[in-house]
Amino acid sequence: MSSPDGAITLAKTHSSNPSVQVGEAMASTRGERMLEFDHLRGVAIALILLGHSIVNSNAGFPLWLENLLRGGTGVFVFISGFFFHRIFYRNFDFKAFMGKKLANVFLPFIVVSAVGLAVKLLGWRLIDGDGWAKALGNGWELVKGGYVLFPHWYIPFIMLTFLCSPLHRAYIRLGLGSQLALLLGSCLVAVLMQRPMGVQDPLQSLIYFSPFYLMGILYSQYLPWLREHYNAFFWPALVAVVLTVWLQSEVFVHVGNYHKHPFQWGGIDLQFIQKVGLCIVLVGACGQAVWPALSRQLCMLAEISFGLFFLHPLVGMIWGNTKYFLAHQGLVQFGHGLGESLALSLGLFLFQLYGTVLLIRWLKPRLGKKSRLLIGC
């Protein structure tokens, strides 16, 4: 429905019973188009692209803003966990579930990676002037790491997450006390283990991001009660976001995500705590009144979110190779001031976001029914 000022207001389902049962939560959401999660998916993919658009990291770009924008993957995983419970849990078929994930997630990863590798090989040959032996050697080093385009480290990890779906089903059937104990335990492990070096260890990523997936499951499972008591979670979550950004930026002065080998001591991962809080803040914010124009944009981004994820590195390479070529030829010089850093970052974000939107709109009608298999949407 719409509010008097024209903003879109999302309907809420409330329950006066704080001990919400699984069946009640599922009945309240089954068959309901949840506009708030369309908005959240749009915000999540935009946040990921913002994190991949930072220019002059630690050299002109504000550290507090970088620390807020980095690590948006956690929000994406939270959404994935929510929809696992809401859509797949009730009539779960492991073989059919994995078949769809292989077709709609892993296959586009292979296709787009092959295109990305070809583009990188041409860049090494034509811009850097490398011979084929060196270019192919560089390509092999990329492939050995498990991905070609940097953001695609996510795919091997999320496929492992999907393989763990029988464990997630068992988690859903536990009592609330056991669920919370496992969630808190997994959070403690994550903040100590941190993300893997070079994000090349899918198993460590699985351990690190699983708490976000479990949070998404619980949000779906206990949705009516959590909606009714949302304010009790919102303010502590907002404080956690602000406090951890300040600590990471001003006290410990750590740039972006935390990466280390799993059993080394590296302190507390403040980025993890921040993104847990951000999931709670955003899920509520996306359920509030939204201007129609913004709602349309977010829903559009949500509809093609996986296509944006898969293809934006290719569009970003156009920007990066052009910038590198111009600088390499001495045609332009790029500064590291605050204004330049923010302007270049905003320009790169808009170029990646809407350049990829245009690319998807051009590709989809030409690929037809194979579009989702090849580009993820």
Coordinates of C-alpha atoms in Angstrom, one line a residue:
M1 CA 0.0 0.0 0.0
S2 CA 1.1 3.6 -0.3
S3 CA 1.5 6.3 2.3
P4 CA -0.1 9.7 1.9
D5 CA 3.2 11.2 0.7
G6 CA 3.5 8.6 -2.1
A7 CA 6.1 6.4 -0.6
I8 CA 5.6 2.6 -0.7
T9 CA 4.9 1.1 2.7
L10 CA 5.4 -2.6 3.3
A11 CA 2.8 -4.5 5.1
K12 CA 3.9 -6.2 8.3
T13 CA 2.7 -9.5 9.8
H14 CA 2.7 -9.5 13.6
S15 CA 2.3 -12.1 16.2
S16 CA 1.6 -11.5 19.9
N17 CA 3.1 -14.8 20.8
P18 CA 6.9 -14.5 21.5
S19 CA 7.4 -18.2 21.1
V20 CA 6.9 -18.3 17.4
Q21 CA 6.6 -21.7 15.9
V22 CA 8.2 -22.7 12.5
G23 CA 4.8 -23.5 10.9
E24 CA 3.4 -20.1 11.8
A25 CA 6.4 -18.2 10.4
M26 CA 6.3 -20.2 7.2
A27 CA 2.5 -19.8 6.8
S28 CA 2.9 -16.0 7.2
T29 CA 5.4 -15.7 4.3
R30 CA 4.6 -18.6 1.9
G31 CA 3.2 -17.3 -1.3
E32 CA 3.8 -13.7 -0.2
R33 CA 5.9 -11.4 -2.4
M34 CA 8.2 -9.8 0.1
L35 CA 9.0 -6.4 -1.3
E36 CA 11.4 -5.7 1.6
F37 CA 13.6 -8.5 0.4
D38 CA 13.6 -7.3 -3.1
H39 CA 14.8 -4.0 -1.7
L40 CA 17.4 -5.7 0.4
R41 CA 18.7 -7.8 -2.5
G42 CA 19.1 -4.6 -4.5
V43 CA 20.9 -2.9 -1.6
A44 CA 23.1 -5.9 -1.1
I45 CA 24.3 -6.1 -4.7
A46 CA 24.8 -2.3 -4.8
L47 CA 26.9 -2.6 -1.6
I48 CA 29.1 -5.3 -3.1
L49 CA 29.7 -3.2 -6.2
L50 CA 30.5 -0.2 -4.0
G51 CA 33.1 -2.2 -2.2
H52 CA 34.6 -3.1 -5.5
S53 CA 34.7 0.5 -6.7
I54 CA 37.0 2.0 -4.1
V55 CA 39.8 4.0 -5.7
N56 CA 43.0 5.0 -3.8
S57 CA 42.4 2.7 -0.9
N58 CA 44.4 3.9 2.1
A59 CA 45.7 6.8 0.0
G60 CA 43.0 9.4 -0.2
F61 CA 39.7 7.5 0.2
P62 CA 38.2 7.9 3.7
L63 CA 39.2 4.9 5.9
W64 CA 35.9 4.9 7.8
L65 CA 33.9 4.9 4.6
E66 CA 36.0 2.1 3.1
N67 CA 35.5 0.0 6.2
L68 CA 31.8 0.5 6.0
L69 CA 31.6 -0.4 2.3
R70 CA 33.9 -3.4 2.4
G71 CA 32.6 -6.9 3.2
G72 CA 29.1 -6.6 1.8
T73 CA 29.1 -10.4 1.0
G74 CA 27.8 -11.1 4.5
V75 CA 24.5 -9.4 3.6
F76 CA 24.2 -11.4 0.4
V77 CA 24.8 -14.7 2.4
F78 CA 22.2 -13.6 5.0
I79 CA 19.6 -13.2 2.2
S80 CA 20.6 -16.7 0.8
G81 CA 20.0 -18.3 4.2
F82 CA 16.6 -16.5 4.5
F83 CA 15.4 -17.9 1.1
F84 CA 16.8 -21.4 1.8
H85 CA 14.3 -21.7 4.7
R86 CA 11.5 -19.8 3.0
I87 CA 11.5 -21.4 -0.4
F88 CA 13.5 -24.7 -0.2
Y89 CA 13.1 -26.2 3.2
R90 CA 9.5 -27.3 3.2
N91 CA 9.7 -29.7 0.2
F92 CA 13.5 -30.1 0.1
D93 CA 15.0 -32.4 -2.5
F94 CA 18.8 -32.4 -2.3
K95 CA 19.4 -33.7 -5.8
A96 CA 17.0 -31.2 -7.4
F97 CA 18.3 -28.3 -5.2
M98 CA 22.0 -29.0 -6.2
G99 CA 21.0 -29.5 -9.8
K100 CA 19.5 -26.0 -9.9
K101 CA 22.5 -24.5 -8.2
L102 CA 24.9 -26.1 -10.6
A103 CA 22.9 -24.9 -13.5
N104 CA 22.2 -21.4 -12.3
V105 CA 25.3 -20.6 -10.2
F106 CA 28.2 -22.8 -11.1
L107 CA 27.7 -22.9 -14.9
P108 CA 27.6 -19.1 -15.3
F109 CA 30.7 -18.9 -13.1
I110 CA 32.6 -21.2 -15.5
V111 CA 31.3 -19.3 -18.6
V112 CA 32.0 -15.8 -17.4
S113 CA 35.4 -16.9 -16.0
A114 CA 36.4 -18.2 -19.4
V115 CA 35.5 -14.8 -20.9
G116 CA 37.3 -13.0 -18.2
L117 CA 40.5 -15.1 -18.7
A118 CA 40.4 -14.4 -22.4
V119 CA 40.2 -10.7 -21.7
K120 CA 43.0 -10.8 -19.2
L121 CA 45.2 -12.7 -21.7
L122 CA 44.6 -10.0 -24.3
G123 CA 45.4 -7.3 -21.8
W124 CA 48.7 -8.9 -20.9
R125 CA 49.6 -9.3 -24.6
L126 CA 48.4 -6.0 -26.0
I127 CA 48.8 -3.6 -23.1
D128 CA 51.8 -5.0 -21.2
G129 CA 53.4 -6.5 -24.2
D130 CA 54.0 -9.9 -22.6
G131 CA 54.7 -13.0 -24.7
W132 CA 52.2 -15.8 -24.8
A133 CA 54.3 -17.9 -22.5
K134 CA 54.2 -15.3 -19.7
A135 CA 50.6 -14.4 -20.4
L136 CA 49.5 -18.1 -20.2
G137 CA 51.6 -18.5 -17.0
N138 CA 49.8 -15.6 -15.4
G139 CA 46.5 -17.2 -16.4
W140 CA 47.4 -20.5 -14.9
E141 CA 48.3 -18.8 -11.6
L142 CA 44.8 -17.2 -11.6
V143 CA 43.1 -20.5 -12.3
K144 CA 45.1 -22.3 -9.6
G145 CA 43.6 -19.9 -7.1
G146 CA 40.1 -21.2 -7.8
Y147 CA 38.7 -18.2 -9.7
V148 CA 39.7 -15.8 -12.5
L149 CA 37.8 -12.6 -11.7
F150 CA 38.4 -11.6 -8.1
P151 CA 34.7 -11.3 -6.9
H152 CA 34.1 -14.8 -8.1
W153 CA 35.9 -16.4 -5.1
Y154 CA 32.3 -16.3 -3.7
I155 CA 31.1 -19.2 -6.0
P156 CA 33.3 -22.1 -4.7
F157 CA 32.4 -21.1 -1.2
I158 CA 28.6 -20.7 -1.8
M159 CA 28.6 -24.1 -3.6
L160 CA 30.1 -25.6 -0.4
T161 CA 27.3 -23.9 1.5
F162 CA 24.7 -25.4 -0.7
L163 CA 26.3 -28.9 -0.2
C164 CA 25.8 -28.4 3.5
S165 CA 22.0 -27.9 3.1
P166 CA 21.2 -31.2 4.9
L167 CA 23.0 -29.7 7.9
H168 CA 21.0 -26.6 7.6
R169 CA 17.8 -28.5 7.5
A170 CA 18.8 -30.3 10.7
Y171 CA 19.6 -26.8 12.2
I172 CA 16.1 -25.6 11.4
R173 CA 14.6 -28.6 13.3
L174 CA 16.5 -27.8 16.5
G175 CA 15.0 -26.0 19.4
L176 CA 15.6 -22.3 19.6
G177 CA 18.1 -22.6 22.5
S178 CA 20.2 -25.0 20.5
Q179 CA 20.0 -22.8 17.4
L180 CA 21.1 -19.7 19.3
A181 CA 24.0 -21.6 21.0
L182 CA 25.2 -22.9 17.6
L183 CA 24.8 -19.4 16.0
L184 CA 26.8 -17.7 18.8
G185 CA 29.5 -20.5 18.7
S186 CA 29.9 -20.1 15.0
C187 CA 30.1 -16.3 15.4
L188 CA 32.9 -16.7 18.0
V189 CA 34.9 -19.0 15.6
A190 CA 34.4 -16.6 12.7
V191 CA 35.7 -13.4 14.5
L192 CA 38.8 -15.4 15.6
M193 CA 39.4 -17.3 12.4
Q194 CA 38.7 -14.4 10.0
R195 CA 38.6 -14.6 6.2
P196 CA 41.2 -16.7 4.2
M197 CA 44.4 -15.2 2.7
G198 CA 43.6 -14.2 -0.9
V199 CA 40.1 -15.5 -0.3
Q200 CA 41.4 -18.8 -1.9
D201 CA 40.2 -21.2 0.8
P202 CA 36.5 -22.0 0.3
L203 CA 36.4 -24.1 3.5
Q204 CA 37.6 -21.2 5.6
S205 CA 35.1 -18.9 3.9
L206 CA 32.4 -21.4 4.6
I207 CA 33.2 -21.3 8.3
Y208 CA 33.4 -17.5 8.3
F209 CA 30.2 -16.8 6.5
S210 CA 28.0 -19.6 7.9
P211 CA 26.8 -17.4 10.8
F212 CA 25.2 -15.0 8.2
Y213 CA 23.5 -18.0 6.6
L214 CA 22.2 -19.2 9.9
M215 CA 21.0 -15.7 10.8
G216 CA 19.0 -15.6 7.5
I217 CA 17.4 -18.9 8.3
L218 CA 16.4 -17.8 11.8
Y219 CA 15.0 -14.5 10.5
S220 CA 12.7 -16.5 8.1
Q221 CA 11.9 -19.1 10.7
Y222 CA 10.8 -16.6 13.4
L223 CA 9.7 -13.8 11.1
P224 CA 6.5 -12.6 12.7
W225 CA 7.9 -12.3 16.2
L226 CA 11.2 -10.7 15.0
R227 CA 9.2 -8.1 13.0
E228 CA 7.1 -7.3 16.0
H229 CA 10.1 -6.9 18.3
Y230 CA 12.5 -5.4 15.7
N231 CA 13.2 -2.2 17.6
A232 CA 14.8 -4.2 20.4
F233 CA 17.4 -5.5 17.9
F234 CA 17.8 -2.4 15.7
W235 CA 19.3 0.0 18.2
P236 CA 22.0 -2.4 19.5
A237 CA 22.8 -3.3 15.9
L238 CA 23.2 0.3 14.9
V239 CA 25.4 1.0 17.9
A240 CA 27.5 -2.1 16.9
V241 CA 27.9 -0.8 13.3
V242 CA 29.0 2.7 14.4
L243 CA 31.3 1.5 17.2
T244 CA 33.1 -1.2 15.2
V245 CA 33.6 1.2 12.2
W246 CA 35.1 3.8 14.7
L247 CA 37.3 1.2 16.4
Q248 CA 38.5 -0.3 13.1
S249 CA 39.2 3.1 11.6
E250 CA 40.4 5.2 14.4
V251 CA 41.8 2.9 17.1
F252 CA 43.2 -0.2 15.4
V253 CA 43.5 1.5 12.0
H254 CA 42.8 -1.6 9.9
V255 CA 41.8 -1.2 6.2
G256 CA 38.9 -3.3 5.0
N257 CA 38.4 -7.0 5.5
Y258 CA 40.4 -9.1 7.9
H259 CA 42.4 -11.9 6.2
K260 CA 44.8 -14.5 7.8
H261 CA 45.6 -18.1 7.9
P262 CA 43.0 -20.0 9.9
F263 CA 45.0 -20.9 13.0
Q264 CA 47.1 -17.8 13.4
W265 CA 46.2 -15.1 15.9
G266 CA 45.0 -12.0 14.2
G267 CA 42.9 -10.3 16.8
I268 CA 39.1 -9.7 16.7
D269 CA 37.5 -9.4 13.3
L270 CA 35.6 -6.1 13.8
Q271 CA 34.4 -6.2 10.1
F272 CA 32.4 -9.4 10.9
I273 CA 30.7 -7.8 13.9
Q274 CA 29.9 -4.7 11.9
K275 CA 28.3 -6.7 9.1
V276 CA 26.2 -8.7 11.5
G277 CA 24.8 -5.4 12.8
L278 CA 24.4 -4.1 9.3
C279 CA 22.3 -7.1 8.3
I280 CA 19.9 -6.3 11.1
V281 CA 19.9 -2.5 10.3
L282 CA 19.3 -3.0 6.6
V283 CA 16.6 -5.7 6.9
G284 CA 14.5 -3.2 8.9
A285 CA 15.3 -0.2 6.8
C286 CA 14.2 -2.0 3.7
G287 CA 10.9 -2.7 5.3
Q288 CA 10.1 0.9 5.8
A289 CA 8.6 3.5 3.5
V290 CA 10.5 3.7 0.2
W291 CA 10.0 6.2 -2.6
P292 CA 8.5 4.6 -5.6
A293 CA 11.4 5.5 -7.9
L294 CA 13.9 4.1 -5.5
S295 CA 11.8 1.0 -5.0
R296 CA 11.7 0.4 -8.8
Q297 CA 15.5 0.7 -9.0
L298 CA 16.1 -1.7 -6.1
C299 CA 13.7 -4.2 -7.5
M300 CA 15.3 -4.0 -10.9
L301 CA 18.7 -4.6 -9.3
A302 CA 17.3 -7.5 -7.3
E303 CA 15.9 -9.2 -10.3
I304 CA 19.3 -9.3 -12.1
S305 CA 21.5 -9.4 -9.0
F306 CA 23.4 -12.6 -9.9
G307 CA 23.9 -11.3 -13.4
L308 CA 25.3 -8.1 -11.9
F309 CA 27.6 -10.1 -9.7
F310 CA 28.9 -12.3 -12.5
L311 CA 29.4 -9.6 -15.1
H312 CA 30.4 -6.5 -13.3
P313 CA 34.1 -7.5 -13.1
L314 CA 34.2 -7.6 -16.9
V315 CA 32.8 -4.1 -17.1
G316 CA 35.2 -3.0 -14.4
M317 CA 38.0 -4.3 -16.4
I318 CA 37.1 -1.9 -19.2
W319 CA 37.5 1.0 -16.8
G320 CA 40.7 -0.5 -15.2
N321 CA 42.4 -1.3 -18.6
T322 CA 41.5 2.1 -20.0
K323 CA 42.8 3.9 -17.0
Y324 CA 46.0 1.8 -16.9
F325 CA 46.6 2.3 -20.6
L326 CA 46.2 6.1 -20.4
A327 CA 48.5 6.3 -17.4
H328 CA 51.0 3.9 -18.9
Q329 CA 51.2 6.1 -22.0
G330 CA 51.6 9.2 -19.9
L331 CA 48.3 10.7 -21.3
V332 CA 46.7 11.3 -17.9
Q333 CA 47.7 11.5 -14.2
F334 CA 45.5 10.5 -11.4
G335 CA 45.8 12.2 -8.0
H336 CA 45.2 10.8 -4.5
G337 CA 43.3 13.6 -2.9
L338 CA 40.0 13.2 -1.0
G339 CA 37.9 14.8 -3.7
E340 CA 39.6 12.9 -6.6
S341 CA 39.3 9.6 -4.7
L342 CA 35.6 10.1 -4.0
A343 CA 34.8 11.3 -7.5
L344 CA 36.7 8.4 -9.2
S345 CA 35.1 5.9 -6.8
L346 CA 31.6 7.2 -7.5
G347 CA 32.4 7.2 -11.3
L348 CA 33.6 3.6 -11.2
F349 CA 30.6 2.5 -9.2
L350 CA 28.1 4.1 -11.6
F351 CA 30.1 2.8 -14.6
Q352 CA 30.2 -0.8 -13.2
L353 CA 26.6 -0.8 -12.0
Y354 CA 24.8 0.7 -15.0
G355 CA 27.3 -0.5 -17.5
T356 CA 26.5 -4.0 -16.3
V357 CA 22.8 -3.3 -16.3
L358 CA 23.0 -2.2 -20.0
L359 CA 25.2 -5.2 -20.8
I360 CA 22.6 -7.6 -19.3
R361 CA 19.8 -5.9 -21.2
W362 CA 21.7 -6.3 -24.4
L363 CA 22.7 -9.9 -23.7
K364 CA 19.4 -11.4 -22.3
P365 CA 17.3 -11.2 -25.5
R366 CA 20.2 -12.5 -27.6
L367 CA 20.9 -15.4 -25.2
G368 CA 17.2 -16.2 -24.8
K369 CA 16.4 -19.2 -22.6
K370 CA 20.1 -19.8 -22.1
S371 CA 20.6 -16.5 -20.4
R372 CA 20.3 -17.7 -16.9
L373 CA 22.7 -20.6 -17.6
L374 CA 25.3 -18.3 -19.1
I375 CA 25.2 -15.1 -17.2
G376 CA 23.2 -15.9 -14.1
C377 CA 19.9 -14.1 -14.9

